[in-house]
GROMACS .gro file of N, CA and C in nm:
model
  378
    1MET      N    1  12.074   9.383   9.248
    1MET     CA    2  11.958   9.295   9.281
    1MET      C    3  11.870   9.381   9.137
    2LEU      N    4  11.855   9.290   9.098
    2LEU     CA    5  11.744   9.372   8.925
    2LEU      C    6  11.595   9.361   9.010
    3THR      N    7  11.494   9.492   9.034
    3THR     CA    8  11.329   9.376   9.067
    3THR      C    9  11.274   9.470   8.888
    4VAL      N   10  11.184   9.368   8.854
    4VAL     CA   11  11.107   9.336   8.792
    4VAL      C   12  10.984   9.381   8.837
    5PRO      N   13  10.899   9.465   8.910
    5PRO     CA   14  10.824   9.435   8.975
    5PRO      C   15  10.691   9.414   8.900
    6VAL      N   16  10.579   9.365   8.931
    6VAL     CA   17  10.449   9.410   8.965
    6VAL      C   18  10.353   9.519   9.055
    7SER      N   19  10.407   9.635   9.078
    7SER     CA   20  10.337   9.702   9.142
    7SER      C   21  10.416   9.784   9.237
    8ASP      N   22  10.332   9.938   9.159
    8ASP     CA   23  10.445  10.013   9.296
    8ASP      C   24  10.430   9.962   9.396
    9GLU      N   25  10.410   9.881   9.472
    9GLU     CA   26  10.380   9.780   9.622
    9GLU      C   27  10.534   9.680   9.614
   10GLN      N   28  10.537   9.640   9.547
   10GLN     CA   29  10.630   9.537   9.514
   10GLN      C   30  10.739   9.586   9.497
   11LEU      N   31  10.775   9.675   9.469
   11LEU     CA   32  10.898   9.766   9.403
   11LEU      C   33  10.909   9.824   9.543
   12ALA      N   34  10.863   9.877   9.610
   12ALA     CA   35  10.878   9.974   9.754
   12ALA      C   36  10.902   9.778   9.902
   13GLU      N   37  10.834   9.703   9.843
   13GLU     CA   38  10.838   9.574   9.943
   13GLU      C   39  10.977   9.522   9.932
   14ASP      N   40  11.045   9.481   9.775
   14ASP     CA   41  11.125   9.448   9.774
   14ASP      C   42  11.341   9.592   9.833
   15VAL      N   43  11.294   9.697   9.785
   15VAL     CA   44  11.342   9.798   9.784
   15VAL      C   45  11.387   9.794   9.900
   16ALA      N   46  11.275   9.827  10.003
   16ALA     CA   47  11.298   9.805  10.195
   16ALA      C   48  11.363   9.710  10.191
   17ALA      N   49  11.358   9.614  10.204
   17ALA     CA   50  11.388   9.454  10.220
   17ALA      C   51  11.591   9.469  10.250
   18PHE      N   52  11.579   9.507  10.022
   18PHE     CA   53  11.792   9.638  10.021
   18PHE      C   54  11.882   9.598  10.165
   19LEU      N   55  11.779   9.739  10.109
   19LEU     CA   56  11.829   9.819  10.231
   19LEU      C   57  11.807   9.804  10.341
   20ALA      N   58  11.679   9.758  10.432
   20ALA     CA   59  11.766   9.696  10.619
   20ALA      C   60  11.772   9.615  10.606
   21GLU      N   61  11.821   9.548  10.472
   21GLU     CA   62  11.966   9.435  10.488
   21GLU      C   63  12.110   9.509  10.513
   22GLY      N   64  12.077   9.596  10.488
   22GLY     CA   65  12.266   9.688  10.410
   22GLY      C   66  12.326   9.764  10.571
   23LEU      N   67  12.161   9.884  10.588
   23LEU     CA   68  12.122   9.845  10.678
   23LEU      C   69  12.213   9.787  10.905
   24THR      N   70  12.108   9.687  10.917
   24THR     CA   71  12.089   9.557  11.024
   24THR      C   72  12.314   9.507  11.015
   25ALA      N   73  12.360   9.555  10.822
   25ALA     CA   74  12.543   9.495  10.775
   25ALA      C   75  12.595   9.569  10.766
   26GLY      N   76  12.538   9.749  10.880
   26GLY     CA   77  12.699   9.785  10.922
   26GLY      C   78  12.708   9.867  10.790
   27GLU      N   79  12.615   9.896  10.648
   27GLU     CA   80  12.678   9.918  10.508
   27GLU      C   81  12.598  10.090  10.477
   28ARG      N   82  12.695  10.115  10.467
   28ARG     CA   83  12.600  10.274  10.441
   28ARG      C   84  12.550  10.240  10.270
   29VAL      N   85  12.415  10.250  10.326
   29VAL     CA   86  12.266  10.307  10.186
   29VAL      C   87  12.319  10.410  10.191
   30ALA      N   88  12.207  10.334  10.035
   30ALA     CA   89  12.192  10.523   9.963
   30ALA      C   90  12.039  10.512   9.855
   31TYR      N   91  12.016  10.540   9.881
   31TYR     CA   92  11.832  10.564   9.721
   31TYR      C   93  11.811  10.623   9.677
   32PHE      N   94  11.845  10.646   9.566
   32PHE     CA   95  11.789  10.736   9.472
   32PHE      C   96  11.700  10.722   9.424
   33ASP      N   97  11.625  10.888   9.449
   33ASP     CA   98  11.483  10.916   9.443
   33ASP      C   99  11.436  10.970   9.322
   34ASP      N  100  11.382  10.933   9.254
   34ASP     CA  101  11.314  10.954   9.119
   34ASP      C  102  11.188  11.020   9.190
   35ASP      N  103  11.171  10.997   9.209
   35ASP     CA  104  10.936  11.067   9.316
   35ASP      C  105  10.894  10.933   9.374
   36THR      N  106  11.025  10.867   9.465
   36THR     CA  107  10.952  10.759   9.444
   36THR      C  108  10.969  10.733   9.594
   37ALA      N  109  11.054  10.781   9.737
   37ALA     CA  110  11.114  10.794   9.832
   37ALA      C  111  11.071  10.788   9.882
   38GLY      N  112  10.937  10.897   9.930
   38GLY     CA  113  10.795  10.848  10.000
   38GLY      C  114  10.737  10.665  10.037
   39LEU      N  115  10.705  10.678   9.930
   39LEU     CA  116  10.727  10.489   9.875
   39LEU      C  117  10.813  10.390   9.971
   40VAL      N  118  10.860  10.431   9.932
   40VAL     CA  119  10.977  10.356  10.074
   40VAL      C  120  11.025  10.322  10.159
   41LEU      N  121  11.004  10.478  10.166
   41LEU     CA  122  11.083  10.492  10.332
   41LEU      C  123  10.957  10.466  10.470
   42SER      N  124  10.802  10.452  10.340
   42SER     CA  125  10.674  10.460  10.436
   42SER      C  126  10.678  10.298  10.406
   43ARG      N  127  10.661  10.157  10.364
   43ARG     CA  128  10.741  10.035  10.349
   43ARG      C  129  10.841  10.031  10.428
   44LEU      N  130  10.940  10.065  10.450
   44LEU     CA  131  11.083  10.018  10.557
   44LEU      C  132  11.010  10.120  10.693
   45ALA      N  133  10.941  10.197  10.753
   45ALA     CA  134  10.833  10.236  10.863
   45ALA      C  135  10.744  10.069  10.867
   46ASP      N  136  10.683  10.048  10.780
   46ASP     CA  137  10.582   9.968  10.778
   46ASP      C  138  10.697   9.750  10.900
   47ASP      N  139  10.805   9.821  10.762
   47ASP     CA  140  10.844   9.683  10.856
   47ASP      C  141  10.872   9.713  10.996
   48GLY      N  142  10.862   9.869  11.039
   48GLY     CA  143  10.955   9.803  11.125
   48GLY      C  144  11.071   9.871  11.206
   49VAL      N  145  11.149   9.972  11.083
   49VAL     CA  146  11.303  10.030  11.027
   49VAL      C  147  11.285  10.159  11.017
   50ASP      N  148  11.349  10.197  11.167
   50ASP     CA  149  11.393  10.366  11.234
   50ASP      C  150  11.482  10.405  11.122
   51VAL      N  151  11.452  10.497  11.041
   51VAL     CA  152  11.582  10.486  10.962
   51VAL      C  153  11.615  10.679  11.039
   52THR      N  154  11.598  10.703  11.133
   52THR     CA  155  11.613  10.819  11.184
   52THR      C  156  11.718  10.897  11.199
   53GLY      N  157  11.803  10.791  11.322
   53GLY     CA  158  11.904  10.772  11.316
   53GLY      C  159  12.063  10.722  11.251
   54PRO      N  160  12.052  10.654  11.137
   54PRO     CA  161  12.105  10.625  11.005
   54PRO      C  162  12.090  10.727  10.942
   55LEU      N  163  11.930  10.804  10.947
   55LEU     CA  164  12.009  10.935  10.869
   55LEU      C  165  12.081  11.027  10.932
   56ARG      N  166  12.078  11.032  11.061
   56ARG     CA  167  12.189  11.167  11.131
   56ARG      C  168  12.290  11.079  11.153
   57SER      N  169  12.243  11.020  11.092
   57SER     CA  170  12.452  10.927  11.140
   57SER      C  171  12.513  11.010  10.951
   58GLY      N  172  12.387  10.994  10.840
   58GLY     CA  173  12.526  11.017  10.732
   58GLY      C  174  12.517  10.788  10.724
   59GLN      N  175  12.465  10.655  10.818
   59GLN     CA  176  12.459  10.536  10.685
   59GLN      C  177  12.291  10.592  10.614
   60PHE      N  178  12.202  10.626  10.608
   60PHE     CA  179  12.148  10.582  10.561
   60PHE      C  180  12.119  10.778  10.404
   61GLN      N  181  12.102  10.719  10.365
   61GLN     CA  182  12.152  10.868  10.211
   61GLN      C  183  12.047  10.890  10.168
   62LEU      N  184  11.972  10.935  10.068
   62LEU     CA  185  11.819  10.975  10.015
   62LEU      C  186  11.948  11.076   9.954
   63VAL      N  187  11.924  11.033   9.814
   63VAL     CA  188  11.983  11.109   9.664
   63VAL      C  189  11.894  11.197   9.615
   64PRO      N  190  11.849  11.310   9.600
   64PRO     CA  191  11.782  11.427   9.576
   64PRO      C  192  11.732  11.400   9.397
   65GLY      N  193  11.553  11.392   9.380
   65GLY     CA  194  11.554  11.312   9.220
   65GLY      C  195  11.588  11.446   9.092
   66ASP      N  196  11.677  11.583   9.137
   66ASP     CA  197  11.692  11.603   9.044
   66ASP      C  198  11.847  11.548   9.022
   67PHE      N  199  11.935  11.539   9.104
   67PHE     CA  200  12.048  11.510   9.086
   67PHE      C  201  12.055  11.309   9.035
   68THR      N  202  11.974  11.277   9.061
   68THR     CA  203  11.949  11.130   9.067
   68THR      C  204  11.905  11.105   8.876
   69ARG      N  205  11.806  11.176   8.820
   69ARG     CA  206  11.742  11.232   8.736
   69ARG      C  207  11.913  11.304   8.667
   70ALA      N  208  11.964  11.382   8.594
   70ALA     CA  209  12.113  11.404   8.620
   70ALA      C  210  12.228  11.297   8.546
   71ALA      N  211  12.214  11.270   8.631
   71ALA     CA  212  12.319  11.098   8.622
   71ALA      C  213  12.320  10.931   8.556
   72LEU      N  214  12.153  10.977   8.566
   72LEU     CA  215  12.115  10.850   8.470
   72LEU      C  216  12.187  10.945   8.290
   73HIS      N  217  12.197  11.076   8.309
   73HIS     CA  218  12.140  11.086   8.212
   73HIS      C  219  12.338  11.172   8.176
   74ALA      N  220  12.473  11.126   8.291
   74ALA     CA  221  12.601  11.215   8.245
   74ALA      C  222  12.633  11.058   8.179
   75PRO      N  223  12.722  11.126   8.116
   75PRO     CA  224  12.823  11.008   8.062
   75PRO      C  225  12.899  10.896   8.103
   76LEU      N  226  12.873  10.774   8.066
   76LEU     CA  227  12.879  10.645   8.176
   76LEU      C  228  12.980  10.669   8.237
   77ASP      N  229  13.132  10.799   8.122
   77ASP     CA  230  13.241  10.744   8.142
   77ASP      C  231  13.301  10.754   8.310
   78GLU      N  232  13.210  10.897   8.358
   78GLU     CA  233  13.208  10.906   8.456
   78GLU      C  234  13.143  10.838   8.599
   79LEU      N  235  13.017  10.762   8.541
   79LEU     CA  236  13.017  10.683   8.673
   79LEU      C  237  13.119  10.609   8.762
   80THR      N  238  13.281  10.507   8.577
   80THR     CA  239  13.306  10.448   8.773
   80THR      C  240  13.396  10.530   8.826
   81GLY      N  241  13.385  10.599   8.859
   81GLY     CA  242  13.490  10.641   8.926
   81GLY      C  243  13.435  10.724   9.029
   82VAL      N  244  13.326  10.804   8.996
   82VAL     CA  245  13.236  10.847   9.124
   82VAL      C  246  13.151  10.800   9.161
   83MET      N  247  13.147  10.594   9.118
   83MET     CA  248  13.110  10.481   9.209
   83MET      C  249  13.224  10.444   9.312
   84GLU      N  250  13.396  10.429   9.258
   84GLU     CA  251  13.505  10.399   9.310
   84GLU      C  252  13.536  10.500   9.453
   85GLN      N  253  13.462  10.652   9.427
   85GLN     CA  254  13.505  10.785   9.529
   85GLN      C  255  13.397  10.692   9.626
   86ASN      N  256  13.264  10.608   9.613
   86ASN     CA  257  13.172  10.659   9.672
   86ASN      C  258  13.178  10.513   9.741
   87ILE      N  259  13.257  10.443   9.746
   87ILE     CA  260  13.293  10.329   9.796
   87ILE      C  261  13.352  10.336   9.901
   88THR      N  262  13.496  10.398   9.851
   88THR     CA  263  13.644  10.417   9.944
   88THR      C  264  13.618  10.516  10.066
   89SER      N  265  13.499  10.629  10.043
   89SER     CA  266  13.398  10.715  10.131
   89SER      C  267  13.373  10.617  10.212
   90ALA      N  268  13.254  10.539  10.215
   90ALA     CA  269  13.163  10.498  10.306
   90ALA      C  270  13.278  10.420  10.418
   91LEU      N  271  13.394  10.299  10.333
   91LEU     CA  272  13.464  10.268  10.358
   91LEU      C  273  13.591  10.357  10.427
   92ASP      N  274  13.600  10.489  10.425
   92ASP     CA  275  13.650  10.590  10.509
   92ASP      C  276  13.557  10.603  10.571
   93ASP      N  277  13.452  10.587  10.588
   93ASP     CA  278  13.390  10.648  10.750
   93ASP      C  279  13.394  10.605  10.858
   94GLY      N  280  13.367  10.454  10.764
   94GLY     CA  281  13.396  10.278  10.893
   94GLY      C  282  13.262  10.239  10.887
   95TRP      N  283  13.188  10.251  10.672
   95TRP     CA  284  13.094  10.119  10.713
   95TRP      C  285  13.145  10.076  10.621
   96ALA      N  286  13.064   9.946  10.677
   96ALA     CA  287  13.036   9.759  10.564
   96ALA      C  288  13.166   9.747  10.440
   97GLY      N  289  13.051   9.876  10.365
   97GLY     CA  290  13.035   9.892  10.220
   97GLY      C  291  12.957   9.970  10.194
   98LEU      N  292  12.950   9.928  10.027
   98LEU     CA  293  12.777  10.102  10.040
   98LEU      C  294  12.725   9.940   9.944
   99ARG      N  295  12.572   9.990   9.976
   99ARG     CA  296  12.479   9.925   9.914
   99ARG      C  297  12.346  10.087   9.847
  100PHE      N  298  12.367  10.052   9.733
  100PHE     CA  299  12.268  10.120   9.684
  100PHE      C  300  12.131  10.102   9.605
  101SER      N  301  12.097  10.168   9.596
  101SER     CA  302  11.959  10.099   9.547
  101SER      C  303  11.869  10.224   9.441
  102GLY      N  304  11.743  10.275   9.338
  102GLY     CA  305  11.615  10.331   9.327
  102GLY      C  306  11.627  10.265   9.210
  103GLN      N  307  11.579  10.466   9.203
  103GLN     CA  308  11.437  10.393   9.052
  103GLN      C  309  11.528  10.487   8.974
  104MET      N  310  11.478  10.374   8.846
  104MET     CA  311  11.572  10.428   8.713
  104MET      C  312  11.477  10.441   8.609
  105ASP      N  313  11.370  10.443   8.616
  105ASP     CA  314  11.340  10.390   8.485
  105ASP      C  315  11.314  10.479   8.494
  106HIS      N  316  11.305  10.709   8.438
  106HIS     CA  317  11.290  10.810   8.367
  106HIS      C  318  11.439  10.785   8.292
  107GLY      N  319  11.616  10.782   8.316
  107GLY     CA  320  11.628  10.694   8.265
  107GLY      C  321  11.639  10.630   8.114
  108LEU      N  322  11.562  10.576   8.164
  108LEU     CA  323  11.499  10.434   8.019
  108LEU      C  324  11.388  10.562   8.003
  109ARG      N  325  11.267  10.595   8.016
  109ARG     CA  326  11.179  10.585   7.959
  109ARG      C  327  11.198  10.775   7.855
  110ARG      N  328  11.344  10.841   7.922
  110ARG     CA  329  11.386  10.961   7.799
  110ARG      C  330  11.448  10.897   7.646
  111PRO      N  331  11.512  10.921   7.538
  111PRO     CA  332  11.633  10.973   7.500
  111PRO      C  333  11.645  11.025   7.530
  112GLY      N  334  11.819  10.946   7.525
  112GLY     CA  335  11.888  10.943   7.593
  112GLY      C  336  12.011  10.884   7.680
  113GLY      N  337  11.853  10.817   7.787
  113GLY     CA  338  11.898  10.781   7.892
  113GLY      C  339  12.030  10.711   7.857
  114GLN      N  340  12.075  10.648   7.965
  114GLN     CA  341  12.139  10.516   7.929
  114GLN      C  342  12.102  10.282   7.894
  115VAL      N  343  12.113  10.219   7.927
  115VAL     CA  344  12.095  10.075   7.936
  115VAL      C  345  12.144  10.007   8.043
  116LEU      N  346  12.131   9.987   8.075
  116LEU     CA  347  12.114   9.919   8.228
  116LEU      C  348  12.183   9.773   8.198
  117ASP      N  349  12.256   9.777   8.074
  117ASP     CA  350  12.393   9.666   8.089
  117ASP      C  351  12.488   9.689   8.054
  118GLU      N  352  12.453   9.875   7.965
  118GLU     CA  353  12.557   9.944   8.048
  118GLU      C  354  12.679   9.994   8.125
  119TYR      N  355  12.586  10.042   8.236
  119TYR     CA  356  12.465  10.100   8.332
  119TYR      C  357  12.590   9.972   8.430
  120ASP      N  358  12.557   9.822   8.417
  120ASP     CA  359  12.625   9.760   8.560
  120ASP      C  360  12.714   9.725   8.457
  121ARG      N  361  12.775   9.741   8.392
  121ARG     CA  362  12.929   9.666   8.357
  121ARG      C  363  13.009   9.776   8.437
  122ARG      N  364  12.983   9.955   8.422
  122ARG     CA  365  13.047  10.044   8.510
  122ARG      C  366  13.050   9.979   8.663
  123LEU      N  367  12.928  10.023   8.699
  123LEU     CA  368  12.867   9.910   8.817
  123LEU      C  369  12.985   9.839   8.842
  124ASP      N  370  13.010   9.771   8.765
  124ASP     CA  371  13.061   9.621   8.847
  124ASP      C  372  13.263   9.667   8.818
  125ASP      N  373  13.285   9.716   8.735
  125ASP     CA  374  13.417   9.821   8.717
  125ASP      C  375  13.397   9.831   8.871
  126ALA      N  376  13.448   9.934   8.894
  126ALA     CA  377  13.392   9.979   9.065
  126ALA      C  378  13.345   9.946   9.185
   0.00000   0.00000   0.00000
């Protein structure tokens, strides 16, 4: 899902709904933070989604901002393998699949950041 929100509130609403659907479906859910996790977690709470248990069990993972920003600048050749490993890990841990979302505009603002269609191709390969 690609969201082009008109506000931070709409972004948090869309992402929270997407993540909540994954939690309900029994998927492992990961949010790649870039200083926006607080807004998404607040929206999940407003929507009545308790993430305490999923965070404790590993169903819901918050990926730190430093890792997110580094991943946006890593060579794309590494992305397919990393995603395949994460998908396999989620399935091996008994989850129905892997669902992830995050804030990627940091990589788009900085020179050297990757282009979204290139990411999309690699994710599709995984």
